[in-house]
PDB file of C-alpha atoms in Angstrom:
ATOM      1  CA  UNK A   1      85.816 103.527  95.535  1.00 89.00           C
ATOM      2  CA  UNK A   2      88.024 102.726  92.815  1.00 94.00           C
ATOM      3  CA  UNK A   3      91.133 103.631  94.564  1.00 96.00           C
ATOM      4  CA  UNK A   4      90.098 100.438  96.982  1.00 98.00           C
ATOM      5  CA  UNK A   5      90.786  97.952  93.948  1.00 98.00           C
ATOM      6  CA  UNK A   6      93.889  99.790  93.094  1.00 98.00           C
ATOM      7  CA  UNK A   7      94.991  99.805  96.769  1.00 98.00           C
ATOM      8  CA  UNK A   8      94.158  96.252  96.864  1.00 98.00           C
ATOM      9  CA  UNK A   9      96.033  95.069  93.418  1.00 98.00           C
ATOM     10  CA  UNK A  10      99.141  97.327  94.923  1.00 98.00           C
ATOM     11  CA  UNK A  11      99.131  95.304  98.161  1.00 98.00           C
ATOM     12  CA  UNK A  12      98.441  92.029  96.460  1.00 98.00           C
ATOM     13  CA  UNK A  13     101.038  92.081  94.153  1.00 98.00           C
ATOM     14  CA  UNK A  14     103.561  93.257  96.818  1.00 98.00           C
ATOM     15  CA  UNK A  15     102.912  90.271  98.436  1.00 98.00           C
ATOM     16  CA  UNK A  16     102.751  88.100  95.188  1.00 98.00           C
ATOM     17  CA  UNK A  17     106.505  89.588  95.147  1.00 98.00           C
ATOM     18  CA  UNK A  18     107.103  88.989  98.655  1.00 98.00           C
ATOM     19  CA  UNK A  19     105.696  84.823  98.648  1.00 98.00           C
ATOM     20  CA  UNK A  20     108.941  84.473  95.936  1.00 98.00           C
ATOM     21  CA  UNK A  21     111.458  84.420  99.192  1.00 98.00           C
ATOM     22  CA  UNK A  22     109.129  81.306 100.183  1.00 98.00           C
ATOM     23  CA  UNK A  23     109.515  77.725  98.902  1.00 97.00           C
ATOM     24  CA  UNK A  24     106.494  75.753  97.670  1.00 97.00           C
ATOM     25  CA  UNK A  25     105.904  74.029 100.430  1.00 97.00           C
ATOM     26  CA  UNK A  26     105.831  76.591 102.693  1.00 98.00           C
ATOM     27  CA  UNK A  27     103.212  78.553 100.976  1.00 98.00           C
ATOM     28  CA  UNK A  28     100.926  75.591 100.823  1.00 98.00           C
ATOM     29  CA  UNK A  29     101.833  74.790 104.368  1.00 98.00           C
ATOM     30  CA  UNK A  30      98.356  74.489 106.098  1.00 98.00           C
ATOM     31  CA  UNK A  31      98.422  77.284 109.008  1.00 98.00           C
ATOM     32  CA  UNK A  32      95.889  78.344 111.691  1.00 96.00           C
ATOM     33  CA  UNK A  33      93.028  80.272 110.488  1.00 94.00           C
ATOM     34  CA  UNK A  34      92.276  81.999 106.866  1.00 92.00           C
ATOM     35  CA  UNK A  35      92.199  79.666 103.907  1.00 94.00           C
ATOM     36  CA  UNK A  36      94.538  77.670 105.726  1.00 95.00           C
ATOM     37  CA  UNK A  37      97.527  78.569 103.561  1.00 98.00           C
ATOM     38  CA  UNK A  38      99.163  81.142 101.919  1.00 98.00           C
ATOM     39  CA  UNK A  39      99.049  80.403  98.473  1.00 98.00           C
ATOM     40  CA  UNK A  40      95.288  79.429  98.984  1.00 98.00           C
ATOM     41  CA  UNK A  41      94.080  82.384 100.906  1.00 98.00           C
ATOM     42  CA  UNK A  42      95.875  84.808  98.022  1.00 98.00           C
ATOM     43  CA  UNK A  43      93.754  82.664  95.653  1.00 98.00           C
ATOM     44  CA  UNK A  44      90.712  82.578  97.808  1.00 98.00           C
ATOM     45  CA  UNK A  45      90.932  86.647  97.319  1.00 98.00           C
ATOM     46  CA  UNK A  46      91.217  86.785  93.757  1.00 98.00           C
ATOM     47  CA  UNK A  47      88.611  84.363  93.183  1.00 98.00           C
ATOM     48  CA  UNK A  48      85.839  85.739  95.477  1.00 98.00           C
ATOM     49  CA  UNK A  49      86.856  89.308  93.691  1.00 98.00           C
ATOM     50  CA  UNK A  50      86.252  87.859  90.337  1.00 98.00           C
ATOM     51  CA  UNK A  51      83.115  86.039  91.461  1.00 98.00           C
ATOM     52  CA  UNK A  52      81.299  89.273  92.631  1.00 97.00           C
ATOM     53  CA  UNK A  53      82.432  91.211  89.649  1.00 96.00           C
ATOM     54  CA  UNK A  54      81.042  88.214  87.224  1.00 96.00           C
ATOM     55  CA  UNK A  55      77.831  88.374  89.700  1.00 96.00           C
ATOM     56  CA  UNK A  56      77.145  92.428  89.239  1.00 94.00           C
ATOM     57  CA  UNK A  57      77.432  91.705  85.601  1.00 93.00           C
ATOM     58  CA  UNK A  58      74.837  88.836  85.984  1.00 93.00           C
ATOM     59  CA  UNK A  59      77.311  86.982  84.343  1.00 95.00           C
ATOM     60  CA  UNK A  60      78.313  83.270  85.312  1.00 93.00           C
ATOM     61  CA  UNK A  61      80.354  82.241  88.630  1.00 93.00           C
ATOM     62  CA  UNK A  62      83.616  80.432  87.684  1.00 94.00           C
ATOM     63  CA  UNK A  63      84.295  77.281  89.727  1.00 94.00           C
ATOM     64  CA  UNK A  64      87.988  76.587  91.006  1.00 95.00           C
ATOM     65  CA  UNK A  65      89.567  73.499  92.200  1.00 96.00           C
ATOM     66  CA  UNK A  66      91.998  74.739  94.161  1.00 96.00           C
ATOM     67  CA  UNK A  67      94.016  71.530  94.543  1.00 95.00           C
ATOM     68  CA  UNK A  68      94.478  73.130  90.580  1.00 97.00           C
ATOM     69  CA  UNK A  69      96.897  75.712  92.265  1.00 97.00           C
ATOM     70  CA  UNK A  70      99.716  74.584  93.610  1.00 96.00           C
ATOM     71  CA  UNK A  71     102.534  77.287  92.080  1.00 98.00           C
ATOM     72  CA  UNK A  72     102.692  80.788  92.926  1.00 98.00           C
ATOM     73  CA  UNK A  73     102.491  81.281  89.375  1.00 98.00           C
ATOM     74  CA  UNK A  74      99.166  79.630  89.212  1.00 98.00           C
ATOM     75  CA  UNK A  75      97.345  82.474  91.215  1.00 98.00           C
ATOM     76  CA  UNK A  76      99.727  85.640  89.886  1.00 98.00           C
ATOM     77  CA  UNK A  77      98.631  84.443  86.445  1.00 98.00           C
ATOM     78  CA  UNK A  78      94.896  83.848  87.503  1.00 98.00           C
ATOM     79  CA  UNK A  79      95.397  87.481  89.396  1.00 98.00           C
ATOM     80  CA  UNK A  80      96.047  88.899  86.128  1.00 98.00           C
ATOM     81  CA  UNK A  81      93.938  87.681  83.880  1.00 98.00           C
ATOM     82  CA  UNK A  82      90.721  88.418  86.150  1.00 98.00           C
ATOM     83  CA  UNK A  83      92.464  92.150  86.931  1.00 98.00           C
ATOM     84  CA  UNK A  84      91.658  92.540  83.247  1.00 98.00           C
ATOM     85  CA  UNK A  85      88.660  91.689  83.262  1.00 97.00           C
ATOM     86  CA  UNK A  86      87.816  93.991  86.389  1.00 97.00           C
ATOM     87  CA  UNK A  87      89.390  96.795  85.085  1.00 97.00           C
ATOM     88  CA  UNK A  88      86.782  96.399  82.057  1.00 96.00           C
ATOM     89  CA  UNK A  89      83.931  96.201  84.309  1.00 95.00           C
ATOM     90  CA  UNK A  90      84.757  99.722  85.968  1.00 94.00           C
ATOM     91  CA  UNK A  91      85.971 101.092  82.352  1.00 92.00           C
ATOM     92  CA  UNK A  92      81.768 100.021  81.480  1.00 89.00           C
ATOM     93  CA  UNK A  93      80.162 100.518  84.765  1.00 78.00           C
ATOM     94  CA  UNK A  94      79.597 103.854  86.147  1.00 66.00           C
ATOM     95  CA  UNK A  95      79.669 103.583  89.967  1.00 63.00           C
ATOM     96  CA  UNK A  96      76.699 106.018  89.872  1.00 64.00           C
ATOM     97  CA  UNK A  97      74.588 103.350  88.538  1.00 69.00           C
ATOM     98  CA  UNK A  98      73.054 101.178  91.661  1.00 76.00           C
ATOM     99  CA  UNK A  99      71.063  97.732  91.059  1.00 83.00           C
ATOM    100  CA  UNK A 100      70.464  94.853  92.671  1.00 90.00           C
ATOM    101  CA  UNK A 101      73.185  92.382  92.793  1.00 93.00           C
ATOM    102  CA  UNK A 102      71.907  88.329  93.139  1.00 91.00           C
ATOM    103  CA  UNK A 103      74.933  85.590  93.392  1.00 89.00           C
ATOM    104  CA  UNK A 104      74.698  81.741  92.971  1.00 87.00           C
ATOM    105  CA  UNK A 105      76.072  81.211  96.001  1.00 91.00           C
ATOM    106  CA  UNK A 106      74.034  83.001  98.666  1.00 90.00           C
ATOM    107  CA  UNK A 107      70.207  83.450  99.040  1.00 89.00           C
ATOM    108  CA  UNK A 108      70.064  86.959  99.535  1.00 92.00           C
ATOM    109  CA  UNK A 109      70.371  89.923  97.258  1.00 93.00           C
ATOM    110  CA  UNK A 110      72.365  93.146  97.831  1.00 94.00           C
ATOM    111  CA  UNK A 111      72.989  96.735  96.240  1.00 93.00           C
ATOM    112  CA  UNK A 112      75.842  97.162  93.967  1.00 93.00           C
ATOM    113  CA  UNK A 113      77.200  99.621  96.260  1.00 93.00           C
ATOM    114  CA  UNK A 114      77.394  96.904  98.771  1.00 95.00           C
ATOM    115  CA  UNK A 115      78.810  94.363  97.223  1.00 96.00           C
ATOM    116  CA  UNK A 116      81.791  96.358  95.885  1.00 96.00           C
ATOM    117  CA  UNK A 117      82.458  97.235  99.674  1.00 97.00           C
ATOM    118  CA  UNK A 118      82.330  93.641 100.513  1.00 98.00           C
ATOM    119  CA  UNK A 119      84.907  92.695  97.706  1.00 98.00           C
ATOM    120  CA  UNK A 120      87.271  95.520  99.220  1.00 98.00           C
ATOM    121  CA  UNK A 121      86.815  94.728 103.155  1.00 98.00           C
ATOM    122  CA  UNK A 122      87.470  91.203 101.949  1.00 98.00           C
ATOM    123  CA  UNK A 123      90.558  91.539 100.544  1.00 98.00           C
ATOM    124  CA  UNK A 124      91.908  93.805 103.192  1.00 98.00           C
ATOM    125  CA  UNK A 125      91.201  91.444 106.067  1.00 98.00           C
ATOM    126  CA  UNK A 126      92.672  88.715 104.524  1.00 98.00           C
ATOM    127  CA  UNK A 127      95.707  90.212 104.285  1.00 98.00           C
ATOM    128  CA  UNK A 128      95.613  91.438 107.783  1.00 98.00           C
ATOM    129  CA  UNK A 129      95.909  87.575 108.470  1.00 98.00           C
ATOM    130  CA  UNK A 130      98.666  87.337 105.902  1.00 98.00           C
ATOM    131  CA  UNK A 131     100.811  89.772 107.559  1.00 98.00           C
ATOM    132  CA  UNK A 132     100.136  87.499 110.924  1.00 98.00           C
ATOM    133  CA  UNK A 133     101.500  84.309 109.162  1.00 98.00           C
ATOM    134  CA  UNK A 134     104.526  85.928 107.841  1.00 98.00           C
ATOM    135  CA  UNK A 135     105.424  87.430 111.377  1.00 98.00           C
ATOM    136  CA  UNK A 136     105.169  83.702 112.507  1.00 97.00           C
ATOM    137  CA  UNK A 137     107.608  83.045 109.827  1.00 98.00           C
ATOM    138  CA  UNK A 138     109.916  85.625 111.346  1.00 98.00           C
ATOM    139  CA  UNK A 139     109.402  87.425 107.913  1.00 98.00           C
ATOM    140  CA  UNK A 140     108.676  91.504 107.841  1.00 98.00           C
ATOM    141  CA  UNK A 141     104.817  91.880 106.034  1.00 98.00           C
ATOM    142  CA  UNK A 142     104.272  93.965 103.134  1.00 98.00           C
ATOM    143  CA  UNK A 143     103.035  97.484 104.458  1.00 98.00           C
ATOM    144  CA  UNK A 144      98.863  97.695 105.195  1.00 98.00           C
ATOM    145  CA  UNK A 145      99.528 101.342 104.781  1.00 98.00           C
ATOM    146  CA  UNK A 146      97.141 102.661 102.185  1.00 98.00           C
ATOM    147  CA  UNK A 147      98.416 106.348 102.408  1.00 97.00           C
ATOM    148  CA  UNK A 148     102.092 107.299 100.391  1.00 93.00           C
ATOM    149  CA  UNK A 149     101.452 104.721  97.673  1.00 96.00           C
ATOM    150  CA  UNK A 150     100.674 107.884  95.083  1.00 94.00           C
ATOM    151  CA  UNK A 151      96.998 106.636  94.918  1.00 96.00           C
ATOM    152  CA  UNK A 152      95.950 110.219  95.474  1.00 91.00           C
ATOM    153  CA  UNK A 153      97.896 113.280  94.118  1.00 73.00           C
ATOM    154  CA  UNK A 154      97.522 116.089  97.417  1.00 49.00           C
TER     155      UNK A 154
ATOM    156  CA  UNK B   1      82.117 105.959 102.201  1.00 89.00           C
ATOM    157  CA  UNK B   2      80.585 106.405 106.214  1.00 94.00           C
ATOM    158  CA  UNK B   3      79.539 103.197 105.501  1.00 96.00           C
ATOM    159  CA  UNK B   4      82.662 101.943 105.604  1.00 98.00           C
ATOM    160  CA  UNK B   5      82.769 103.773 109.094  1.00 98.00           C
ATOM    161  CA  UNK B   6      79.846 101.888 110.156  1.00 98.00           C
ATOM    162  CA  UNK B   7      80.815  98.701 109.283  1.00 98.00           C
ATOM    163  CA  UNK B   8      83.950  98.800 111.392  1.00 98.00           C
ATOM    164  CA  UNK B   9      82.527 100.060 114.579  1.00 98.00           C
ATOM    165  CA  UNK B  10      79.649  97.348 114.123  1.00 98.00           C
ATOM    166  CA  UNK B  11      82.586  95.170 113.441  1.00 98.00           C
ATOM    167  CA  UNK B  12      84.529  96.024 116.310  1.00 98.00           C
ATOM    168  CA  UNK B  13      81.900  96.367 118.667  1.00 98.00           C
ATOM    169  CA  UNK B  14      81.247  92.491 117.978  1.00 98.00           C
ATOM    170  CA  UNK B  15      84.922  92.119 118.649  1.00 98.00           C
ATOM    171  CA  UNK B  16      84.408  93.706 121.686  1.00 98.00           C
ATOM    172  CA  UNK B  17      81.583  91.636 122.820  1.00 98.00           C
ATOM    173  CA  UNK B  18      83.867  88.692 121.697  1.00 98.00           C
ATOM    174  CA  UNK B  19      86.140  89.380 123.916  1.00 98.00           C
ATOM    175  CA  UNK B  20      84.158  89.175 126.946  1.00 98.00           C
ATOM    176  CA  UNK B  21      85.045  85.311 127.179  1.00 98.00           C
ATOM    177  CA  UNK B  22      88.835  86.078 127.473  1.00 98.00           C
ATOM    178  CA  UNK B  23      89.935  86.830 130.634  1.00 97.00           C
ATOM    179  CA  UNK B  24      92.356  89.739 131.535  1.00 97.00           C
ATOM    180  CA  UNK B  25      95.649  87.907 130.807  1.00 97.00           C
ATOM    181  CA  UNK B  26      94.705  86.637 127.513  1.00 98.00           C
ATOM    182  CA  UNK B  27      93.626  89.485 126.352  1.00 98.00           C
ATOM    183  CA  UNK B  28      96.808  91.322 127.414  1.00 98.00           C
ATOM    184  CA  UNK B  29      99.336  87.933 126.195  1.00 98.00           C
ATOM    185  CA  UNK B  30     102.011  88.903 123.604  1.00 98.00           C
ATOM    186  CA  UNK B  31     101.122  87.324 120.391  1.00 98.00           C
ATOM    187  CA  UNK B  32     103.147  87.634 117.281  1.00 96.00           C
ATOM    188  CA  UNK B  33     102.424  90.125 114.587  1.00 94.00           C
ATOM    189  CA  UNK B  34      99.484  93.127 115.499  1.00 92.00           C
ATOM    190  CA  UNK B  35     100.239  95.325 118.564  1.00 94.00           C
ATOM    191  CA  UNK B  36     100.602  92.294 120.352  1.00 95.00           C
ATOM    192  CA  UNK B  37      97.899  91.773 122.556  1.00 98.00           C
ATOM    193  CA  UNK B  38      94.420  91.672 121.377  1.00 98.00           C
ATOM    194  CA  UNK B  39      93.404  94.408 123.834  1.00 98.00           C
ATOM    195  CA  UNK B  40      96.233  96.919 122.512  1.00 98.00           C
ATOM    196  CA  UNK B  41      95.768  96.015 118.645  1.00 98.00           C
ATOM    197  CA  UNK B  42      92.187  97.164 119.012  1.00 98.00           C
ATOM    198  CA  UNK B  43      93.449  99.946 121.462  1.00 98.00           C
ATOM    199  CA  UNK B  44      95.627 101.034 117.857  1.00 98.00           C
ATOM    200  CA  UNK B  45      92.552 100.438 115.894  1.00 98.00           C
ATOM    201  CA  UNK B  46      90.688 103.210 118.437  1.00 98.00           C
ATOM    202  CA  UNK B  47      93.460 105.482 118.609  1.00 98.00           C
ATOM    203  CA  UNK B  48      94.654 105.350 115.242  1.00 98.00           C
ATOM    204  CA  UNK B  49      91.302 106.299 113.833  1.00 98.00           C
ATOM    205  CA  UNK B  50      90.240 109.310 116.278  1.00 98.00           C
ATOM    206  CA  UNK B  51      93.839 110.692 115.468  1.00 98.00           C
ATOM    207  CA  UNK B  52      93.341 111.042 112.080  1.00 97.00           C
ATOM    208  CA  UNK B  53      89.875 112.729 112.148  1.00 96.00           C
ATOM    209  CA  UNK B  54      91.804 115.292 114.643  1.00 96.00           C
ATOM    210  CA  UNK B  55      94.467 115.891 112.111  1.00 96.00           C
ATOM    211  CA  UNK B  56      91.694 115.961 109.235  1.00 94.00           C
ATOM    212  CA  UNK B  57      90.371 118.783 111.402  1.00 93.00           C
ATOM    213  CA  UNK B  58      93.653 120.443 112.236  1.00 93.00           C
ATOM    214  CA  UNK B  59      93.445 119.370 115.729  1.00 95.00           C
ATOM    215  CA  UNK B  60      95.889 118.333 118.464  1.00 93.00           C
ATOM    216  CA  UNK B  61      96.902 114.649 117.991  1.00 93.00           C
ATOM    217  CA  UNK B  62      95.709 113.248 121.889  1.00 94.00           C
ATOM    218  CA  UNK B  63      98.636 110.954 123.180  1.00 94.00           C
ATOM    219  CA  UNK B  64      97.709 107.321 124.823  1.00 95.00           C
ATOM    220  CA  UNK B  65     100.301 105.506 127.518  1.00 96.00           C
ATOM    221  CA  UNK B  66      98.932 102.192 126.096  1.00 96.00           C
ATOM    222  CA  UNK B  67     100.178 100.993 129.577  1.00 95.00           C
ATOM    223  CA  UNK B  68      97.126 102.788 131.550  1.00 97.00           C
ATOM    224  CA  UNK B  69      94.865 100.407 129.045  1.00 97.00           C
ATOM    225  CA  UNK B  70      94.516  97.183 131.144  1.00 96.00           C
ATOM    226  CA  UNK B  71      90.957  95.887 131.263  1.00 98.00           C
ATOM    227  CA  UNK B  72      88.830  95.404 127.839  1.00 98.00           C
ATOM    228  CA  UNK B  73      86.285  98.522 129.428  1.00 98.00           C
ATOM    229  CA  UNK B  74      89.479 100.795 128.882  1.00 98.00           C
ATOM    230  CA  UNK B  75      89.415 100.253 125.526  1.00 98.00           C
ATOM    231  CA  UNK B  76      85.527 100.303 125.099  1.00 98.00           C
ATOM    232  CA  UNK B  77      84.834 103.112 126.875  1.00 98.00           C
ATOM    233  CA  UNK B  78      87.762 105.211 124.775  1.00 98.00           C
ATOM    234  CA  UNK B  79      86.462 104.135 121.213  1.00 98.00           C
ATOM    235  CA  UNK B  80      82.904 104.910 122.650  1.00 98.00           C
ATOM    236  CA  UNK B  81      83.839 108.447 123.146  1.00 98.00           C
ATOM    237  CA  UNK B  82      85.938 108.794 120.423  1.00 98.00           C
ATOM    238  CA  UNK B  83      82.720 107.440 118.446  1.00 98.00           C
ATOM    239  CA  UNK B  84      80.552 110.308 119.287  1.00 98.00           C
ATOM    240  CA  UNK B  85      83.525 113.065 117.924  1.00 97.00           C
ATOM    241  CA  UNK B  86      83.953 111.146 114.864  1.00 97.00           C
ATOM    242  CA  UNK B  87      80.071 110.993 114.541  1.00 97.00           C
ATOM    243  CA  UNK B  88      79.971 114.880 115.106  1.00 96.00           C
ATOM    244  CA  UNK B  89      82.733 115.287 112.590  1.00 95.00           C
ATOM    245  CA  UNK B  90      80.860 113.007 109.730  1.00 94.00           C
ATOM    246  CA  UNK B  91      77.813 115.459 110.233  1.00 92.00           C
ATOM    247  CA  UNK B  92      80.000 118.624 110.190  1.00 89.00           C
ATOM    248  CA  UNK B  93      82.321 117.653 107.494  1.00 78.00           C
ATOM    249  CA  UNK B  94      80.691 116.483 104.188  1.00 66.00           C
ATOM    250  CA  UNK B  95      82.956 114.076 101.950  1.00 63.00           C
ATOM    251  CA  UNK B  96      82.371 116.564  98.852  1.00 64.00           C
ATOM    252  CA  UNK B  97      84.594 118.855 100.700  1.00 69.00           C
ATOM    253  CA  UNK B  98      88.205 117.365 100.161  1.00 76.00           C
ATOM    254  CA  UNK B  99      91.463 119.288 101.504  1.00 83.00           C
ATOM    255  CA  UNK B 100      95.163 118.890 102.551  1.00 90.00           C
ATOM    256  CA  UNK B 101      95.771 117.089 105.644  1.00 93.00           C
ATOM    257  CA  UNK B 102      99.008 117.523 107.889  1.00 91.00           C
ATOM    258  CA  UNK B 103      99.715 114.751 111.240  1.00 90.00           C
ATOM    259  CA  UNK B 104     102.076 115.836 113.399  1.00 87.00           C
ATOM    260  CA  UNK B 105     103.534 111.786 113.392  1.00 91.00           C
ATOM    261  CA  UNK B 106     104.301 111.966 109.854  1.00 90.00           C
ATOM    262  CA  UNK B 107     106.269 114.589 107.277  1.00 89.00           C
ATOM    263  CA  UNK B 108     104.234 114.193 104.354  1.00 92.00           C
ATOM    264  CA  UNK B 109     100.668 116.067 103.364  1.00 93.00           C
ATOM    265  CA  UNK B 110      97.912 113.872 102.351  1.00 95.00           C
ATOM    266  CA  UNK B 111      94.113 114.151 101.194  1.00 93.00           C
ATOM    267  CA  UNK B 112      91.533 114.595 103.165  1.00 93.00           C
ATOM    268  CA  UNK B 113      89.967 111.494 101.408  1.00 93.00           C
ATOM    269  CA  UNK B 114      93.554 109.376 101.486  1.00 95.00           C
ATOM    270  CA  UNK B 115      93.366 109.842 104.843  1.00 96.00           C
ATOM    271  CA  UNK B 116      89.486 108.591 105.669  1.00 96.00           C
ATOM    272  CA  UNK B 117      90.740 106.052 103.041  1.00 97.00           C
ATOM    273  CA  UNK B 118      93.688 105.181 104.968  1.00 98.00           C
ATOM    274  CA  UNK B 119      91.702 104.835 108.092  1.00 98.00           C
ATOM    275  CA  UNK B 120      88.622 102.428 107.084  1.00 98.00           C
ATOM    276  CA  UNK B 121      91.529 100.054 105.817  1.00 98.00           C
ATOM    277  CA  UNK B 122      93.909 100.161 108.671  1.00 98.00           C
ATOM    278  CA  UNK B 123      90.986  98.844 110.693  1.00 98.00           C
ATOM    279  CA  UNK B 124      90.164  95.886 108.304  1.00 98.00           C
ATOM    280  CA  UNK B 125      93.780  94.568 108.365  1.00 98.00           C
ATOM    281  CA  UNK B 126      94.237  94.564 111.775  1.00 98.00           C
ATOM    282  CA  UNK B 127      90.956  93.368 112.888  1.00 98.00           C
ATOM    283  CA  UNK B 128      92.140  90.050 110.472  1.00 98.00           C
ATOM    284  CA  UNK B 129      94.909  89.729 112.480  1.00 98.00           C
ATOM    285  CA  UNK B 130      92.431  89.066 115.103  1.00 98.00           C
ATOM    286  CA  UNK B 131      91.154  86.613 113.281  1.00 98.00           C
ATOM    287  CA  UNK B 132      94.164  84.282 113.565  1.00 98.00           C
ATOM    288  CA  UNK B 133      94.740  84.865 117.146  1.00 98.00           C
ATOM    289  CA  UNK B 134      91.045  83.822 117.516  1.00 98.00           C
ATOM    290  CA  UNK B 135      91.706  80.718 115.571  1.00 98.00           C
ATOM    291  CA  UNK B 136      94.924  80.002 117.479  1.00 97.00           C
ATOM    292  CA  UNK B 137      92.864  79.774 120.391  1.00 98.00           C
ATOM    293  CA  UNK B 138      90.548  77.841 118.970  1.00 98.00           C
ATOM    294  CA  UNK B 139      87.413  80.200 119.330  1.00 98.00           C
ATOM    295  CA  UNK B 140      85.451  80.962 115.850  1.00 98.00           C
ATOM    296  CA  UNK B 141      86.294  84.808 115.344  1.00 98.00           C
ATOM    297  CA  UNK B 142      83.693  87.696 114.352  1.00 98.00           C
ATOM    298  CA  UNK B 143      82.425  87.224 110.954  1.00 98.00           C
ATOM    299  CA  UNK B 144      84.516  90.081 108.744  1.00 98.00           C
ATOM    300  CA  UNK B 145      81.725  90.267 106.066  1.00 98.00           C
ATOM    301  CA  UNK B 146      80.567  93.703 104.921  1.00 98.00           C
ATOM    302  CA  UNK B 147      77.011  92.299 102.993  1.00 96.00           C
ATOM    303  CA  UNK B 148      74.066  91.124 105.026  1.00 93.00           C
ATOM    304  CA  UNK B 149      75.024  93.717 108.020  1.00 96.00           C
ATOM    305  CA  UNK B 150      71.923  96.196 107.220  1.00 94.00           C
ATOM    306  CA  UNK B 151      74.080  99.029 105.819  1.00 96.00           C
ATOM    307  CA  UNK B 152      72.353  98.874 102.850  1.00 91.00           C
ATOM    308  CA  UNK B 153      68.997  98.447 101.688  1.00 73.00           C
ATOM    309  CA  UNK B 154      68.628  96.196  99.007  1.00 50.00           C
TER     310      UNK B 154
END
């Protein structure tokens, strides 16, 4: 399950690299569908990540403006800093260990289990629409391919 | 890990379902980015997937003239055979069990578990894709989240 995050990061900051060929106002260019723009849906995916993880822990949600982020650099550095504190959370939190996971922001309650798949299939089909934006631009996307990135040693 | 199976097919089969309201040519329109139609990226999705599982179990690779795929029960009816093989295969195959895996499409070897890996996400990205197009036309797409589905119980 682990190798999901890492997949994820990998892909993320390939296309943290990638948004550097773009000006500012293209990335917060409102488009057709996702957060609405680049630079927003990359921070919509590192924020929801960060929530879920703070949620598992029982720990507080952290609110965003997101008219706060209008640089690139404002989401790489918010990217990092919260990476940090996910990698902690696995270093502490045995994926063996199931429980109950309750959020501020939705009624229901789920399994640990399932909320770590949500944070991955999250992050993954928001850069599917990503990849559809930069096409649009006439621009190549960063590679979906999760196999032959040395994740796994065969 | 299946779960992640499940998700998609419930997932797709939605998209399926969603579909229903397009008629044949939009459904088969060039769009930018994906496989280019909506019918053919979720023909990929189908075909992509069963391929793997066939090279997880050392078998033949099964070759599609995406061309012969014209009307949305093509597709359907393909990824609801392929379903019941991949189905067998979960019950036959337990995840404990990893191994080398060899595709006759590509050079290099990969893990069994890469490869399932591999699979779950290459059906998240592109099925975000379809979540612009959707958008583009101005239709709501499928909702992409993993919690509240039933996979799990809480």
């Amino acid at each position: 399950m682990y190798t999901f995050f890492l997949y994820n990061w990998q892909v993320r900051d390939q296309w943290f690299e990638w948004c550097q060929q773009l000006d500012q106002s293209e990335l917060l260019k409102q488009r057709v569908g996702g957060i609405g723009s680049i630079l927003h849906t990359l921070l919509h995916i590192v924020d929801v990540e960060h929530s879920w993880i703070q949620a598992i822990q029982g720990k507080d949600d952290i609110l965003h403006d997101f008219n706060d982020f209008t640089t690139l650099e404002d989401v790489v550095s918010l990217s990092h800093k919260y990476r940090e504190d996910i990698k902690e959370f696995f270093n502490n939190h045995p994926f063996e260990q199931d429980h109950s996971v309750k959020a501020a922001w939705i009624d229901d309650t789920f399994t640990k289990e399932e909320v770590l798949q949500h944070v991955i299939a999250h992050e993954i089909h928001h850069i599917g629409q990503l990849s559809i934006w930069a096409r649009e631009l006439g621009l190549n996307p960063v590679s979906a391919n999760l196999i032959g990135r040395g994740l796994f040693s065969s």
